[in-house]
Coordinates of C-alpha atoms and ligand atoms in Angstrom, one line a residue:
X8 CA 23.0 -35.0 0.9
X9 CA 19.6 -33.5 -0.1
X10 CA 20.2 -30.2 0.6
X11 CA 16.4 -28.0 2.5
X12 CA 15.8 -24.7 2.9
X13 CA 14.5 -23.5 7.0
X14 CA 13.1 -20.2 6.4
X15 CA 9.6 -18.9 6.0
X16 CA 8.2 -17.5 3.0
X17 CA 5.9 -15.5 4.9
X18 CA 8.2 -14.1 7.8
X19 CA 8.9 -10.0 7.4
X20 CA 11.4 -7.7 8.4
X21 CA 10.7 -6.0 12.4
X22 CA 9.3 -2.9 11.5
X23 CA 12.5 0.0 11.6
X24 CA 13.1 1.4 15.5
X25 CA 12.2 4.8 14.2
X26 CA 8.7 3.4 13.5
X27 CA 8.4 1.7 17.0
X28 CA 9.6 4.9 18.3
X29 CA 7.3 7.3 17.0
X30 CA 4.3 4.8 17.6
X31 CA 4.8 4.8 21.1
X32 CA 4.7 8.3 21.1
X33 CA 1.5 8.4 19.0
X34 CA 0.3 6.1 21.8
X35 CA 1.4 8.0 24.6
X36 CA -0.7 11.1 23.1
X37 CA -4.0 9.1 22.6
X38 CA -4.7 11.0 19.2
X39 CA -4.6 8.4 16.7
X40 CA -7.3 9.9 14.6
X41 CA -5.8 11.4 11.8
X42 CA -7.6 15.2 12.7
X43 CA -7.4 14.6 16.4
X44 CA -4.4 17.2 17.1
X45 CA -3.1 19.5 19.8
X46 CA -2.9 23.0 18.3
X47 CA -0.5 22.9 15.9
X48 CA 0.4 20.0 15.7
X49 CA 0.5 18.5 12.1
X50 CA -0.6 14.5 12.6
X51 CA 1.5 12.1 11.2
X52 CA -1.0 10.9 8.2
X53 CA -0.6 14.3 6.6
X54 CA 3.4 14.1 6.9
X55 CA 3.3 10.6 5.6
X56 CA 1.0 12.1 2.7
X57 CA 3.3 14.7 1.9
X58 CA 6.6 12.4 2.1
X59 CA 4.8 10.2 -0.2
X60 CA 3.7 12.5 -2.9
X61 CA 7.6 14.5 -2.9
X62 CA 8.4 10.7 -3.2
X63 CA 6.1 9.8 -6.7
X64 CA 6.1 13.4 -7.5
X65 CA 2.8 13.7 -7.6
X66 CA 0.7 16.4 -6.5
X67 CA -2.0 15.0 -4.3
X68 CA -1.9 12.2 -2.0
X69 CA -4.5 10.5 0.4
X70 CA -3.5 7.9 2.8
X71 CA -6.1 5.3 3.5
X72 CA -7.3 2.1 5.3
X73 CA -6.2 -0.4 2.7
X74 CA -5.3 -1.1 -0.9
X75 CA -8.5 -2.5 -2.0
X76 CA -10.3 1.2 -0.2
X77 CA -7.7 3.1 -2.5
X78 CA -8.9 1.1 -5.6
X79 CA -12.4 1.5 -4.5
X80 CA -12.0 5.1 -3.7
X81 CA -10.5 5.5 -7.5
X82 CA -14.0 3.9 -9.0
X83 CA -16.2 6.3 -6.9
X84 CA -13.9 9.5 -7.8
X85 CA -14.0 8.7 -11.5
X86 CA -17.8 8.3 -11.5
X87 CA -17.8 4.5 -11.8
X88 CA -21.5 3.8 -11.2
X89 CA -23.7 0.4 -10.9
X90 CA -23.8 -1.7 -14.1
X91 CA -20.8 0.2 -15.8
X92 CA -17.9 -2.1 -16.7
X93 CA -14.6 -1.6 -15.8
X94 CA -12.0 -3.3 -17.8
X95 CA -9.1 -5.0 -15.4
X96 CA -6.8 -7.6 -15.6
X97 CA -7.7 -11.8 -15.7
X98 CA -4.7 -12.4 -13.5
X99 CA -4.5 -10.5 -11.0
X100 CA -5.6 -10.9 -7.0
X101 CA -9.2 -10.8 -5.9
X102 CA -9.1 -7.4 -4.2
X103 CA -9.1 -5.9 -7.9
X104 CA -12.0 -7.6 -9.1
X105 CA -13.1 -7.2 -5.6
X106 CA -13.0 -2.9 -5.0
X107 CA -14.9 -3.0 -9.4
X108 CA -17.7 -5.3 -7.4
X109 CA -18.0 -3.1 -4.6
X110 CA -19.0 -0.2 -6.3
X111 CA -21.6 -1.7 -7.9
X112 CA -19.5 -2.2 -11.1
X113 CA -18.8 -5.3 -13.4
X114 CA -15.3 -6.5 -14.7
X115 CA -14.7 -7.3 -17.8
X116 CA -11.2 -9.5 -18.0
X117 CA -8.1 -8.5 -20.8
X118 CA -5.9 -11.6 -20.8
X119 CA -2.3 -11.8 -20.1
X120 CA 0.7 -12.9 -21.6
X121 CA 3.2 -15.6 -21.1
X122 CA 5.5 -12.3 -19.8
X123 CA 2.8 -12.2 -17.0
X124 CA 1.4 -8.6 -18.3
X125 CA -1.7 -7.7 -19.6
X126 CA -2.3 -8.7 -23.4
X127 CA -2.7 -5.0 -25.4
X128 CA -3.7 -7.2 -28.3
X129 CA -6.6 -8.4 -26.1
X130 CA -7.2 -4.7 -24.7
X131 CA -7.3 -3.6 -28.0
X132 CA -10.4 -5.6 -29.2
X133 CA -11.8 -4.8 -26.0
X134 CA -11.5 -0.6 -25.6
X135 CA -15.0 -0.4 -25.9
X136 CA -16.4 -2.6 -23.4
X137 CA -15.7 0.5 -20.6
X138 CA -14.8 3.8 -19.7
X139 CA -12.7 2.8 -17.0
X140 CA -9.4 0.2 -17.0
X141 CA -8.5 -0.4 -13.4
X142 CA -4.5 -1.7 -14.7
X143 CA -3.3 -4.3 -11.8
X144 CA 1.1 -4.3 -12.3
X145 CA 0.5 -8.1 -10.6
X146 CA 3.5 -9.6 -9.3
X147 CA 5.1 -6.5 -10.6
X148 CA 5.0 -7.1 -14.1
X149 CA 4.3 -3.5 -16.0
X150 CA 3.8 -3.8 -19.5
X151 CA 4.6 -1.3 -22.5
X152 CA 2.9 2.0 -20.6
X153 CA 3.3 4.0 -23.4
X154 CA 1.9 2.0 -25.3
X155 CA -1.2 1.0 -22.9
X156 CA -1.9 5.2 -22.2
X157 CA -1.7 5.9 -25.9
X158 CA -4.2 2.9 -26.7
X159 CA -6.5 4.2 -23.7
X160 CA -6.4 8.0 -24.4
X161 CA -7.2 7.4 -27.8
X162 CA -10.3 5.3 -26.4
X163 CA -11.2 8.0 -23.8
X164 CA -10.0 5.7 -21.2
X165 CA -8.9 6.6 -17.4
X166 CA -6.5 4.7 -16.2
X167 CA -6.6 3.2 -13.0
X168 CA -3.1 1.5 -11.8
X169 CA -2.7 -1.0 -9.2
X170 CA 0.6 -0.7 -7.9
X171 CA 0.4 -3.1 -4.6
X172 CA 3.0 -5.0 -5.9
X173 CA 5.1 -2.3 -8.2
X174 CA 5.4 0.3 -5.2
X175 CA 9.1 1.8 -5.9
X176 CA 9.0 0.5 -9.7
X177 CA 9.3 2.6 -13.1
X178 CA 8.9 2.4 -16.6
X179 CA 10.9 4.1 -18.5
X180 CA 12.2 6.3 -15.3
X181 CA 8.5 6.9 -14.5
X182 CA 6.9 5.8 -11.0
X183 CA 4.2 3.0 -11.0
X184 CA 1.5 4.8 -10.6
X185 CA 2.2 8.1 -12.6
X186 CA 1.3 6.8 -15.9
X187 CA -3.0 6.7 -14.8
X188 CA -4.9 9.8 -13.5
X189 CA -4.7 7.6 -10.4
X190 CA -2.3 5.6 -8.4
X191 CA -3.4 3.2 -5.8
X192 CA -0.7 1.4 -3.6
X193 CA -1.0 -1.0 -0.5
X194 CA 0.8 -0.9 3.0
X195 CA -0.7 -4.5 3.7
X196 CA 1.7 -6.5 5.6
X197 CA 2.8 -8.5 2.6
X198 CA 3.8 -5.3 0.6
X199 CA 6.4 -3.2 -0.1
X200 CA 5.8 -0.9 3.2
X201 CA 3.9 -2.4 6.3
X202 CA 1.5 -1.2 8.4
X203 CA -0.6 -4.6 8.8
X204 CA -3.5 -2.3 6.5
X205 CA -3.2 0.2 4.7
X206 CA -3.1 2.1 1.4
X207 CA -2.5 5.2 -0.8
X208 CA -4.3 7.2 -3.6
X209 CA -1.7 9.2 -5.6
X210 CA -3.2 11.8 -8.7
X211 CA -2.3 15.0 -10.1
X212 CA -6.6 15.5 -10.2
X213 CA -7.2 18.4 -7.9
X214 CA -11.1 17.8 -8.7
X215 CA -10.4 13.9 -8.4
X216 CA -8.0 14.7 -5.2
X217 CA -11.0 16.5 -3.5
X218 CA -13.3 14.1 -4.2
X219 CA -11.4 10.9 -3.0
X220 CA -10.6 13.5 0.3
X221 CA -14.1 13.8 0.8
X222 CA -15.0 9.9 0.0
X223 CA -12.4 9.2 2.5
X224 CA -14.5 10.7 5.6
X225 CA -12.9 13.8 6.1
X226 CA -15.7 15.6 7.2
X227 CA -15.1 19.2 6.4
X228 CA -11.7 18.6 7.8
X229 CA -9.7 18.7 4.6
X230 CA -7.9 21.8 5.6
X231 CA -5.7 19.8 7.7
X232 CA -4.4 18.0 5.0
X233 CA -1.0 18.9 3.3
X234 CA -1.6 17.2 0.2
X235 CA -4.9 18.0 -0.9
X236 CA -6.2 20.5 -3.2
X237 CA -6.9 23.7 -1.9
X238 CA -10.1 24.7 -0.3
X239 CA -11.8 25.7 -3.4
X240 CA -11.0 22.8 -5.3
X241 CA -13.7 21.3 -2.5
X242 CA -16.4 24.1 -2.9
X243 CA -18.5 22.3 -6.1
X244 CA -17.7 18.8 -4.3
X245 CA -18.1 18.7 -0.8
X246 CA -22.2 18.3 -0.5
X247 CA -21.9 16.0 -3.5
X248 CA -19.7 13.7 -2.1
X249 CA -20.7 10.7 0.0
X250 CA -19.0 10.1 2.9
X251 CA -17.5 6.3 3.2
X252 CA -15.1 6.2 5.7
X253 CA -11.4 4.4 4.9
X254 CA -8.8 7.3 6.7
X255 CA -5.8 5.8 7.5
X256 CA -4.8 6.6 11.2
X257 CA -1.8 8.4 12.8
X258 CA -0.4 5.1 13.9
X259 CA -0.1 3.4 11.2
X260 CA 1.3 6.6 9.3
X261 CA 4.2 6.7 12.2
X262 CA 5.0 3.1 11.3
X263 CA 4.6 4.0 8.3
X264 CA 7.3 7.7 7.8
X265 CA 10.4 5.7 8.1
X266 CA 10.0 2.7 5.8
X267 CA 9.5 5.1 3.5
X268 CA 12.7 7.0 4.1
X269 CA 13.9 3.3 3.2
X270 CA 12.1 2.5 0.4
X271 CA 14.7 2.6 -2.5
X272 CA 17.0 0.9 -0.4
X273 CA 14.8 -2.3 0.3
X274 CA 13.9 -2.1 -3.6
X275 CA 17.7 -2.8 -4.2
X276 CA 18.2 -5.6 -1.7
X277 CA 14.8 -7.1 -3.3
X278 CA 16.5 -6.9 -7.2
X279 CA 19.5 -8.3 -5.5
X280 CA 17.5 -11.5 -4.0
X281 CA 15.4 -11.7 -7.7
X282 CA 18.7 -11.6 -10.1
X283 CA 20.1 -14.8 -7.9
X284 CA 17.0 -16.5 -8.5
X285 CA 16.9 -15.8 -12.0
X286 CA 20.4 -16.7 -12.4
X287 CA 19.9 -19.9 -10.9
X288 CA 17.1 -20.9 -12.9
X289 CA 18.2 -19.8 -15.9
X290 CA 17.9 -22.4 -18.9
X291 CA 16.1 -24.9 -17.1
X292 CA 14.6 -27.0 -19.3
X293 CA 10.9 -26.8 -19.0
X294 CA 11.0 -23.7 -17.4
X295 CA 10.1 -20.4 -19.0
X296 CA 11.5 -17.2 -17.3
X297 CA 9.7 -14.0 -17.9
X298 CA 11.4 -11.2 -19.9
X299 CA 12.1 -8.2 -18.0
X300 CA 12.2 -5.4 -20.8
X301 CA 15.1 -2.9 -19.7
X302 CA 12.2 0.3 -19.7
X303 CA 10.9 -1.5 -16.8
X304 CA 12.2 -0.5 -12.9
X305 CA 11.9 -4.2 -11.4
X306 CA 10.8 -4.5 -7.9
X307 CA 12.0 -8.5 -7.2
X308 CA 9.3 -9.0 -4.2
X309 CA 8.1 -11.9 -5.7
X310 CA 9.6 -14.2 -8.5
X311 CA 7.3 -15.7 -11.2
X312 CA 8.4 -18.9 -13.4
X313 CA 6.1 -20.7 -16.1
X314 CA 5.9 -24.4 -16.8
X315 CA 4.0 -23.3 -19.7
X316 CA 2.3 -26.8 -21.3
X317 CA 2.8 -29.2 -18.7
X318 CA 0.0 -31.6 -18.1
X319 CA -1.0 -30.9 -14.5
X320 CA 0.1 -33.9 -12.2
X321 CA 3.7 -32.9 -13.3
X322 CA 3.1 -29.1 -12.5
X323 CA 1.8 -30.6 -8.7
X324 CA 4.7 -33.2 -8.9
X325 CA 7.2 -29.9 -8.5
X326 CA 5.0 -28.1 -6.3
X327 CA 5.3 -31.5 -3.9
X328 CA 8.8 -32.1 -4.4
X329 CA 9.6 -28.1 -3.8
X330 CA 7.3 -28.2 -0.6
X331 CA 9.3 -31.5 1.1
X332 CA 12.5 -29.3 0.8
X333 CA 11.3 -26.6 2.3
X334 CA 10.2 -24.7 -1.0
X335 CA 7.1 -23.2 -0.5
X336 CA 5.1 -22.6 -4.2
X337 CA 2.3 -21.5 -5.5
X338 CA 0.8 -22.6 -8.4
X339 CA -2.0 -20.1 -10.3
X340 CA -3.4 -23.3 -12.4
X341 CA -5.1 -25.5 -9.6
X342 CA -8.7 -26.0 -10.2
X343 CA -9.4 -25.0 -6.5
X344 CA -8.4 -21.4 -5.7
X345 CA -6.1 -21.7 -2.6
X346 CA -4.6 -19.2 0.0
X347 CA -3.7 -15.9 -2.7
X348 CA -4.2 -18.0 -5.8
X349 CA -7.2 -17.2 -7.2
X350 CA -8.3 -16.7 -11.0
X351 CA -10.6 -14.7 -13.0
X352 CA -12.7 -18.0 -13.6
X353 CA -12.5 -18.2 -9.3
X354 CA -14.8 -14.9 -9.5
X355 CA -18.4 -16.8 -10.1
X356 CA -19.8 -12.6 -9.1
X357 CA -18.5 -11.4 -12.7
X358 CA -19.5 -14.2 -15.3
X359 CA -16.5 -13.9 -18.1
X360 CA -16.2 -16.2 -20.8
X361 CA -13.9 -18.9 -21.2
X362 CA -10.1 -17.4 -22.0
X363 CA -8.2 -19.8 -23.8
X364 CA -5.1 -18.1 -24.4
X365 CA -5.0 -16.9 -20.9
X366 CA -5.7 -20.1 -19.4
X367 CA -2.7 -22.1 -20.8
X368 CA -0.8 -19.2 -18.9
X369 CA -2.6 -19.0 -15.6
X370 CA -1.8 -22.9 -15.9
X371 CA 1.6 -22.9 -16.0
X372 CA 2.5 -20.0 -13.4
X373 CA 4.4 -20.6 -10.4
X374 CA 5.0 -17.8 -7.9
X375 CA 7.2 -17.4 -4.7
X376 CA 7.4 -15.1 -2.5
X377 CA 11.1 -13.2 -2.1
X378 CA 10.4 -11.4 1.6
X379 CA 13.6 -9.5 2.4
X380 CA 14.1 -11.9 5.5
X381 CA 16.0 -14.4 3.2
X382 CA 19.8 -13.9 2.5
X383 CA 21.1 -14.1 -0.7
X384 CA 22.4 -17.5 -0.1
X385 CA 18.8 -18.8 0.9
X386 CA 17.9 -17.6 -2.6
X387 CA 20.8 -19.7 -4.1
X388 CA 19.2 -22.2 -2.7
X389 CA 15.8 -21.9 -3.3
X390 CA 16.9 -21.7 -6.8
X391 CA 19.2 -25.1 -7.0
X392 CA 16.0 -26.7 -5.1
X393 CA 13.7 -25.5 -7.8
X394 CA 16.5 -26.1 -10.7
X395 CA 16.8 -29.9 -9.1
X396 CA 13.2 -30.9 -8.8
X397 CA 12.1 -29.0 -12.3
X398 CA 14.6 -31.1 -14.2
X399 CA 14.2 -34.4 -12.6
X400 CA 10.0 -34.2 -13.3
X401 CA 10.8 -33.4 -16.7
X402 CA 13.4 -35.7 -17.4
X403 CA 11.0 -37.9 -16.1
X404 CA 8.3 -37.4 -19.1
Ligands
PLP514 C1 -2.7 -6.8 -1.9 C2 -3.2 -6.4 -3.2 C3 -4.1 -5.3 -3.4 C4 -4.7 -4.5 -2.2 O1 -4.6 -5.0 -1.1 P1 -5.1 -4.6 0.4 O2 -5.0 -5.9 1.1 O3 -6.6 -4.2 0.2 O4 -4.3 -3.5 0.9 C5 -4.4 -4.9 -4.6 N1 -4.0 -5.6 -5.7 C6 -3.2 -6.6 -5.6 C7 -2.7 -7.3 -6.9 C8 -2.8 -7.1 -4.4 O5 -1.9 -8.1 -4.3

């Protein structure tokens, strides 16, 4: 018997009853704006804030209206202006490419490696194309960060780092996101935490704080917040400082408070789903697992495998084969960018030239999704599905 998998790769956990709870209530009061609140009352966004900081340890947070407005929000605080370039990473999603664009900036592309993070070889020969490297940890890989900072500070680099998908990951014992001056994190539906949208901006800055505070349409309103800088910090700032509006609201912040209170918890049950992925596709021929250094604090949202060489109509044979199980893949190396898969050559706005090296990667990258609906024995499964269908296409050559 062929054995299928039934679920769905993109079906989520309900959000926790504690978050259904204290959204009704939010509801009930009609102040969802984030400074609409009865006297006294602290709202819900600058809670959330303050949980999230004590959680990262960092000293200023700003909740706001989506990943991509965080990233964004990080370019305008650090000064990014028209024309400059911002390094960032070839493989990574197009809301990275996306918030350097929106600004006005232009990306220049480091490659990556066949371990899926960014090449420091290729960011070495590159440190003085920009001031700026907006660091995407995509899929969760996180390369060497001691490494990276060093090579940056000694450039007179900031780091930007864009941890949608390393939210509740480390290296070396240190929070994604605490290695930059800034920390930008998603609450999109497909993350870590879920609020449908919805981001963070994490720094230790109080002059960077103030400004993204400010950026984020707070009016003169920042008083209410409980992890800003104080009021002074705002006095040079706050007539200098455009106003472009991306607050996250006190809904979203209710839904928000108790998946946080969760967050190391759904980390575990995530590594427990990767390791029996990776155990069952371990020494597959063909297929090339990525190294997982022991520095680095996985979070297993999302598994990664390389058929690193293969000529193309193999690489689609899987994907088929996978699919008509019940295996849903994506592949990073079609020609035609499709639902999440995009690449830096998709991104016609930022003109790069051809990457050779990073090409014969991008080709050969196959990602799943690993939502915390499927039990361990789905991923079993998937894995002796994958295993199954790998082999037989390459026995087949
Ligand atoms: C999802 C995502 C973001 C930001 O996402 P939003 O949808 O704007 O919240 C940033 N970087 C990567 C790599 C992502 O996958």
């Amino acid at each position: 018997m062929t054995e299928r998998f039934q679920g769905s790769f993109t079906q989520q956990e309900p959000i926790p009853e504690a978050g259904i709870e204290a959204a009704l209530e939010v509801m009930r009061s009609g102040r969802l704006h984030r400074y609409n609140t009865a006297a006294s009352e602290i709202s819900q966004t600058a809670l959330l804030e303050q949980e999230f900081a004590a959680y990262l340890g960092a000293k200023y947070c700003l909740a706001v209206a989506s990943g991509g407005y965080a990233m964004a929000t990080a370019l305008r605080a650090l000064g990014v202006e028209p024309g400059d370039k911002v390094l960032s990473n070839a493989f990574t999603l197009a809301p990275v490419p996306g918030a350097i664009a929106s600004v006005g900036a232009v990306p220049v592309f480091v490659g990556v490696t066949e371990d899926l993070i960014i090449d420091l070889d290729d960011l070495s020969s590159k440190l003085d194309q920009g001031k700026v490297l907006l660091l995407s940890h995509m899929r969760g890989h996180i390369c060497d960060m001691n490494r990276l900072i060093a090579m940056c500070d000694g450039a007179g680099i900031q780091v930007i780092e864009d941890c949608a998908h390393t939210m509740g990951g480390a290296w070396r014992g240190v929070p994604s996101g605490r290695h930059g001056v800034i920390g930008c994190y998603s609450t999109q539906t497909y993350k870590h935490m879920n609020s449908g949208e919805g981001g963070f901006f994490v720094t230790d800055d109080s002059e960077i704080a103030a400004r993204a505070v400010m950026l984020s349409g707070s009016y003169m309103l920042f008083e209410r917040h409980l992890a800003a800088p104080p009021a002074d910090a705002f006095d040079q700032i706050k007539y200098q400082t455009p106003n472009v509006s991306g607050r996250m609201d006190n809904l979203r912040a209710a839904i928000l408070r108790p998946q946080l209170r969760d967050i190391d918890m759904q980390v575990a049950r995530w590594n427990e789903r990767y390791a029996v992925l990776e155990d069952g596709l371990r020494d597959t021929p063909g297929l090339r697992l990525t190294h997982r250094p022991h520095e680095e604090s996985i979070v297993g949202s999302s598994f990664q495998f390389l058929l690193l060489d293969w000529v193309a109509d193999r690489v689609r044979d899987v994907i088929a084969r996978c699919g008509s199980r019940g295996v849903e893949l994506k592949w990073f190396g079609a020609p035609e960018p499709a639902g999440f898969t995009s690449r830096y050559d998709s991104w016609q706005y930022a003109q790069t030239a051809p990457m050779p090296a990073s090409d014969r990667v991008l080709a050969g990258i196959v990602d799943l999704r690993v939502p915390l609906t499927f039990s361990i024995d789905d991923c079993a499964l998937i894995a002796r599905i994958i295993r199954a269908e790998v082999s037989a296409v390459y026995q087949a050559t």
